[in-house]
PDB file of C-alpha atoms in Angstrom:
ATOM      1  CA  MET Q  70     262.651 251.142  63.021  1.00  0.00           C
ATOM      2  CA  SER Q  71     264.393 248.735  65.859  1.00  0.00           C
ATOM      3  CA  PHE Q  72     262.897 245.366  65.378  1.00  0.00           C
ATOM      4  CA  ILE Q  73     264.076 243.855  69.832  1.00  0.00           C
ATOM      5  CA  ASP Q  74     264.090 239.558  70.735  1.00  0.00           C
ATOM      6  CA  GLY Q  75     262.634 239.392  73.714  1.00  0.00           C
ATOM      7  CA  PHE Q  76     263.773 236.403  76.159  1.00  0.00           C
ATOM      8  CA  VAL Q  77     261.794 235.443  79.656  1.00  0.00           C
ATOM      9  CA  ALA Q  78     263.573 232.291  81.081  1.00  0.00           C
ATOM     10  CA  ALA Q  79     264.513 230.234  84.775  1.00  0.00           C
ATOM     11  CA  VAL Q  80     267.963 230.106  85.861  1.00  0.00           C
ATOM     12  CA  PRO Q  81     268.890 228.591  89.232  1.00  0.00           C
ATOM     13  CA  SER Q  82     269.141 231.468  91.627  1.00  0.00           C
ATOM     14  CA  ASP Q  83     272.607 230.118  92.791  1.00  0.00           C
ATOM     15  CA  ARG Q  84     273.926 230.639  89.183  1.00  0.00           C
ATOM     16  CA  LYS Q  85     273.428 234.289  88.632  1.00  0.00           C
ATOM     17  CA  ASP Q  86     276.991 235.087  88.257  1.00  0.00           C
ATOM     18  CA  ASP Q  87     277.237 232.469  85.626  1.00  0.00           C
ATOM     19  CA  TYR Q  88     274.266 233.985  84.013  1.00  0.00           C
ATOM     20  CA  ILE Q  89     275.625 237.289  84.385  1.00  0.00           C
ATOM     21  CA  ALA Q  90     278.858 236.202  82.951  1.00  0.00           C
ATOM     22  CA  PHE Q  91     277.097 234.187  80.140  1.00  0.00           C
ATOM     23  CA  SER Q  92     275.417 237.714  79.300  1.00  0.00           C
ATOM     24  CA  ARG Q  93     278.371 239.480  78.880  1.00  0.00           C
ATOM     25  CA  GLU Q  94     280.179 237.067  77.006  1.00  0.00           C
ATOM     26  CA  SER Q  95     277.238 236.592  74.565  1.00  0.00           C
ATOM     27  CA  TRP Q  96     276.843 240.500  74.081  1.00  0.00           C
ATOM     28  CA  MET Q  97     280.278 241.074  73.177  1.00  0.00           C
ATOM     29  CA  LEU Q  98     279.235 239.274  69.743  1.00  0.00           C
ATOM     30  CA  PHE Q  99     275.660 240.582  69.355  1.00  0.00           C
ATOM     31  CA  LYS Q 100     277.147 243.316  69.499  1.00  0.00           C
ATOM     32  CA  GLU Q 101     279.838 242.760  66.970  1.00  0.00           C
ATOM     33  CA  PHE Q 102     276.662 241.676  64.810  1.00  0.00           C
ATOM     34  CA  GLY Q 103     274.984 244.586  65.268  1.00  0.00           C
ATOM     35  CA  ALA Q 104     273.428 244.996  68.684  1.00  0.00           C
ATOM     36  CA  LEU Q 105     271.981 248.044  69.677  1.00  0.00           C
ATOM     37  CA  SER Q 106     271.819 247.201  73.553  1.00  0.00           C
ATOM     38  CA  MET Q 107     270.970 244.466  75.250  1.00  0.00           C
ATOM     39  CA  ARG Q 108     269.160 244.024  78.688  1.00  0.00           C
ATOM     40  CA  GLU Q 109     269.287 241.280  80.994  1.00  0.00           C
ATOM     41  CA  CYS Q 110     267.045 241.547  84.291  1.00  0.00           C
ATOM     42  CA  TRP Q 111     267.198 239.085  87.124  1.00  0.00           C
ATOM     43  CA  GLY Q 112     263.628 238.790  88.737  1.00  0.00           C
ATOM     44  CA  SER Q 113     263.046 240.866  92.110  1.00  0.00           C
ATOM     45  CA  ASP Q 114     259.179 241.527  91.549  1.00  0.00           C
ATOM     46  CA  VAL Q 115     257.816 238.333  89.587  1.00  0.00           C
ATOM     47  CA  PRO Q 116     254.459 237.196  91.313  1.00  0.00           C
ATOM     48  CA  ASP Q 117     253.867 233.925  90.469  1.00  0.00           C
ATOM     49  CA  GLY Q 118     249.073 233.772  88.600  1.00  0.00           C
ATOM     50  CA  GLU Q 119     246.762 231.937  88.382  1.00  0.00           C
ATOM     51  CA  VAL Q 120     245.996 231.814  84.769  1.00  0.00           C
ATOM     52  CA  THR Q 121     249.247 233.177  83.122  1.00  0.00           C
ATOM     53  CA  SER Q 122     252.295 234.021  84.772  1.00  0.00           C
ATOM     54  CA  PHE Q 123     256.444 234.414  84.285  1.00  0.00           C
ATOM     55  CA  PRO Q 124     256.620 232.164  86.402  1.00  0.00           C
ATOM     56  CA  MET Q 125     254.357 229.519  85.010  1.00  0.00           C
ATOM     57  CA  ALA Q 126     255.939 230.193  81.628  1.00  0.00           C
ATOM     58  CA  VAL Q 127     259.005 228.883  81.843  1.00  0.00           C
ATOM     59  CA  GLN Q 128     257.808 226.417  84.325  1.00  0.00           C
ATOM     60  CA  LYS Q 129     259.713 228.069  87.380  1.00  0.00           C
ATOM     61  CA  LYS Q 130     261.270 225.382  89.583  1.00  0.00           C
ATOM     62  CA  PRO Q 131     261.541 227.085  93.904  1.00  0.00           C
ATOM     63  CA  GLU Q 132     264.762 227.126  93.867  1.00  0.00           C
ATOM     64  CA  GLU Q 133     264.833 229.513  89.748  1.00  0.00           C
ATOM     65  CA  THR Q 134     264.698 232.823  89.565  1.00  0.00           C
ATOM     66  CA  VAL Q 135     263.400 234.143  86.316  1.00  0.00           C
ATOM     67  CA  VAL Q 136     265.344 236.662  84.295  1.00  0.00           C
ATOM     68  CA  PHE Q 137     263.323 238.571  81.357  1.00  0.00           C
ATOM     69  CA  SER Q 138     265.721 240.279  78.656  1.00  0.00           C
ATOM     70  CA  TRP Q 139     266.108 241.689  75.594  1.00  0.00           C
ATOM     71  CA  ILE Q 140     268.362 242.611  72.669  1.00  0.00           C
ATOM     72  CA  GLU Q 141     267.329 245.595  70.537  1.00  0.00           C
ATOM     73  CA  TRP Q 142     269.099 245.751  66.976  1.00  0.00           C
ATOM     74  CA  PRO Q 143     268.937 248.489  64.450  1.00  0.00           C
ATOM     75  CA  ASP Q 144     266.359 246.582  62.025  1.00  0.00           C
ATOM     76  CA  LYS Q 145     265.485 242.584  61.545  1.00  0.00           C
ATOM     77  CA  SER Q 146     268.264 242.213  58.350  1.00  0.00           C
ATOM     78  CA  LYS Q 147     270.684 242.775  61.014  1.00  0.00           C
ATOM     79  CA  ARG Q 148     268.614 240.564  63.381  1.00  0.00           C
ATOM     80  CA  ASP Q 149     268.437 238.040  61.139  1.00  0.00           C
ATOM     81  CA  ALA Q 150     272.247 237.955  59.485  1.00  0.00           C
ATOM     82  CA  CYS Q 151     273.479 237.868  63.138  1.00  0.00           C
ATOM     83  CA  MET Q 152     271.091 234.606  64.134  1.00  0.00           C
ATOM     84  CA  ALA Q 153     272.023 232.483  60.565  1.00  0.00           C
ATOM     85  CA  SER Q 154     275.798 233.423  62.137  1.00  0.00           C
ATOM     86  CA  MET Q 155     274.957 231.181  64.637  1.00  0.00           C
ATOM     87  CA  GLU Q 156     275.429 228.053  62.230  1.00  0.00           C
ATOM     88  CA  ASN Q 157     278.623 228.816  61.020  1.00  0.00           C
ATOM     89  CA  ASP Q 158     280.388 230.918  63.351  1.00  0.00           C
ATOM     90  CA  PRO Q 159     281.827 228.871  66.180  1.00  0.00           C
ATOM     91  CA  ARG Q 160     282.153 232.046  68.644  1.00  0.00           C
ATOM     92  CA  TRP Q 161     278.531 230.732  69.127  1.00  0.00           C
ATOM     93  CA  GLU Q 162     279.496 227.349  71.135  1.00  0.00           C
ATOM     94  CA  ALA Q 163     280.280 228.595  74.015  1.00  0.00           C
ATOM     95  CA  MET Q 164     276.421 230.010  74.136  1.00  0.00           C
ATOM     96  CA  SER Q 165     274.589 226.879  73.572  1.00  0.00           C
ATOM     97  CA  PRO Q 166     271.846 225.498  74.971  1.00  0.00           C
ATOM     98  CA  ASP Q 167     274.231 222.641  76.600  1.00  0.00           C
ATOM     99  CA  LYS Q 168     276.358 225.409  77.950  1.00  0.00           C
ATOM    100  CA  MET Q 169     273.953 227.812  79.494  1.00  0.00           C
ATOM    101  CA  PRO Q 170     273.477 228.614  82.966  1.00  0.00           C
ATOM    102  CA  PHE Q 171     269.339 227.358  82.550  1.00  0.00           C
ATOM    103  CA  ASP Q 172     267.318 225.124  80.994  1.00  0.00           C
ATOM    104  CA  GLY Q 173     267.156 226.968  77.448  1.00  0.00           C
ATOM    105  CA  LYS Q 174     264.475 224.468  76.473  1.00  0.00           C
ATOM    106  CA  ARG Q 175     262.113 226.347  79.249  1.00  0.00           C
ATOM    107  CA  MET Q 176     263.088 229.858  77.516  1.00  0.00           C
ATOM    108  CA  ILE Q 177     260.797 231.150  76.089  1.00  0.00           C
ATOM    109  CA  TYR Q 178     261.139 233.868  73.153  1.00  0.00           C
ATOM    110  CA  GLY Q 179     260.619 235.939  70.115  1.00  0.00           C
ATOM    111  CA  GLY Q 180     261.501 238.379  67.833  1.00  0.00           C
ATOM    112  CA  PHE Q 181     258.994 242.050  67.875  1.00  0.00           C
ATOM    113  CA  GLU Q 182     258.043 245.473  65.988  1.00  0.00           C
ATOM    114  CA  PRO Q 183     257.835 248.139  68.392  1.00  0.00           C
ATOM    115  CA  VAL Q 184     254.440 250.230  67.826  1.00  0.00           C
ATOM    116  CA  PHE Q 185     255.175 252.869  70.066  1.00  0.00           C
ATOM    117  CA  GLU Q 186     258.904 254.497  70.986  1.00  0.00           C
ATOM    118  CA  SER Q 187     259.666 257.539  73.286  1.00  0.00           C
TER     119      SER Q 187
END
Protein backbone atom coordinates (compact mmCIF):
# COMPACT_ATOMS: atom_id res chain seq x y z
CA MET A 1 0.00 0.00 0.00
CA SER A 2 1.13 3.56 -0.62
CA PHE A 3 2.60 5.97 1.93
CA ILE A 4 1.65 9.64 2.28
CA ASP A 5 3.71 12.57 3.53
CA GLY A 6 1.47 15.46 4.59
CA PHE A 7 2.38 19.10 5.19
CA VAL A 8 0.66 22.25 6.43
CA ALA A 9 2.45 25.61 6.38
CA ALA A 10 1.81 29.35 6.41
CA VAL A 11 3.18 31.11 3.33
CA PRO A 12 3.40 34.87 2.85
CA SER A 13 0.51 35.64 0.49
CA ASP A 14 2.69 37.84 -1.70
CA ARG A 15 5.08 34.90 -2.24
CA LYS A 16 2.54 32.58 -3.85
CA ASP A 17 4.42 32.51 -7.16
CA ASP A 18 7.69 31.75 -5.33
CA TYR A 19 5.96 28.94 -3.47
CA ILE A 20 4.63 27.43 -6.70
CA ALA A 21 8.09 27.62 -8.29
CA PHE A 22 9.61 26.02 -5.17
CA SER A 23 7.01 23.23 -5.36
CA ARG A 24 7.68 22.55 -9.04
CA GLU A 25 11.41 22.38 -8.42
CA SER A 26 11.04 20.04 -5.46
CA TRP A 27 8.61 17.83 -7.40
CA MET A 28 11.29 17.02 -9.95
CA LEU A 29 13.48 15.53 -7.21
CA PHE A 30 10.65 13.81 -5.35
CA LYS A 31 9.56 12.24 -8.64
CA GLU A 32 13.10 11.08 -9.41
CA PHE A 33 13.20 9.36 -6.02
CA GLY A 34 9.94 7.52 -6.71
CA ALA A 35 7.08 9.78 -5.61
CA LEU A 36 3.86 8.96 -7.45
CA SER A 37 2.12 12.31 -7.07
CA MET A 38 2.28 15.58 -5.20
CA ARG A 39 -0.47 18.09 -4.43
CA GLU A 40 0.08 21.67 -3.36
CA CYS A 41 -3.12 23.41 -2.25
CA TRP A 42 -3.40 27.17 -1.60
CA GLY A 43 -5.91 27.93 1.14
CA SER A 44 -9.10 29.65 0.06
CA ASP A 45 -11.51 28.64 2.84
CA VAL A 46 -9.45 27.96 5.95
CA PRO A 47 -11.29 29.34 8.99
CA ASP A 48 -9.73 30.38 12.25
CA GLY A 49 -10.69 28.17 15.15
CA GLU A 50 -11.41 28.70 18.80
CA VAL A 51 -9.59 25.60 20.09
CA THR A 52 -7.72 24.20 17.06
CA SER A 53 -7.41 25.05 13.38
CA PHE A 54 -4.94 25.00 10.54
CA PRO A 55 -4.17 28.72 11.02
CA MET A 56 -3.55 28.21 14.73
CA ALA A 57 -1.41 25.13 14.17
CA VAL A 58 1.02 26.99 11.89
CA GLN A 59 0.79 30.31 13.78
CA LYS A 60 -0.53 32.04 10.65
CA LYS A 61 0.03 35.79 10.48
CA PRO A 62 -2.52 38.13 8.82
CA GLU A 63 -0.39 38.48 5.69
CA GLU A 64 -0.04 34.71 5.21
CA THR A 65 -2.08 31.95 3.58
CA VAL A 66 -2.28 28.36 4.82
CA VAL A 67 -1.12 25.70 2.35
CA PHE A 68 -1.94 22.01 2.56
CA SER A 69 0.25 19.57 0.67
CA TRP A 70 0.89 15.89 0.30
CA ILE A 71 3.18 13.52 -1.55
CA GLU A 72 2.15 9.98 -2.42
CA TRP A 73 4.84 7.32 -2.39
CA PRO A 74 4.53 3.70 -3.56
CA ASP A 75 5.68 2.60 -0.09
CA LYS A 76 7.47 3.83 3.02
CA SER A 77 10.84 2.44 1.95
CA LYS A 78 10.89 4.63 -1.18
CA ARG A 79 9.99 7.66 0.94
CA ASP A 80 12.65 6.84 3.52
CA ALA A 81 15.29 6.49 0.77
CA CYS A 82 14.34 9.90 -0.59
CA MET A 83 14.51 11.51 2.85
CA ALA A 84 17.94 9.91 3.45
CA SER A 85 19.17 11.39 0.15
CA MET A 86 18.57 14.86 1.57
CA GLU A 87 21.63 14.40 3.77
CA ASN A 88 24.10 13.90 0.92
CA ASP A 89 22.58 14.88 -2.44
CA PRO A 90 23.56 18.52 -3.12
CA ARG A 91 20.49 19.06 -5.30
CA TRP A 92 18.35 19.28 -2.15
CA GLU A 93 20.30 22.34 -0.97
CA ALA A 94 18.09 24.58 -3.13
CA MET A 95 15.21 23.45 -0.92
CA SER A 96 16.89 23.84 2.45
CA PRO A 97 14.83 25.52 5.20
CA ASP A 98 16.63 28.84 4.83
CA LYS A 99 15.73 28.95 1.12
CA MET A 100 12.05 28.03 1.46
CA PRO A 101 9.60 30.83 0.59
CA PHE A 102 8.04 30.43 4.05
CA ASP A 103 9.03 29.81 7.67
CA GLY A 104 9.78 26.10 7.72
CA LYS A 105 9.92 26.11 11.53
CA ARG A 106 6.14 26.55 11.60
CA MET A 107 5.46 23.81 9.06
CA ILE A 108 3.69 20.71 10.32
CA TYR A 109 4.46 17.44 8.59
CA GLY A 110 4.24 13.73 9.05
CA GLY A 111 4.11 10.37 7.32
CA PHE A 112 0.89 8.39 7.11
CA GLU A 113 -0.14 4.88 6.15
CA PRO A 114 -3.50 4.92 4.35
CA VAL A 115 -6.19 2.84 6.00
CA PHE A 116 -8.87 3.50 3.36
CA GLU A 117 -8.58 4.36 -0.34
CA SER A 118 -11.25 4.61 -2.97
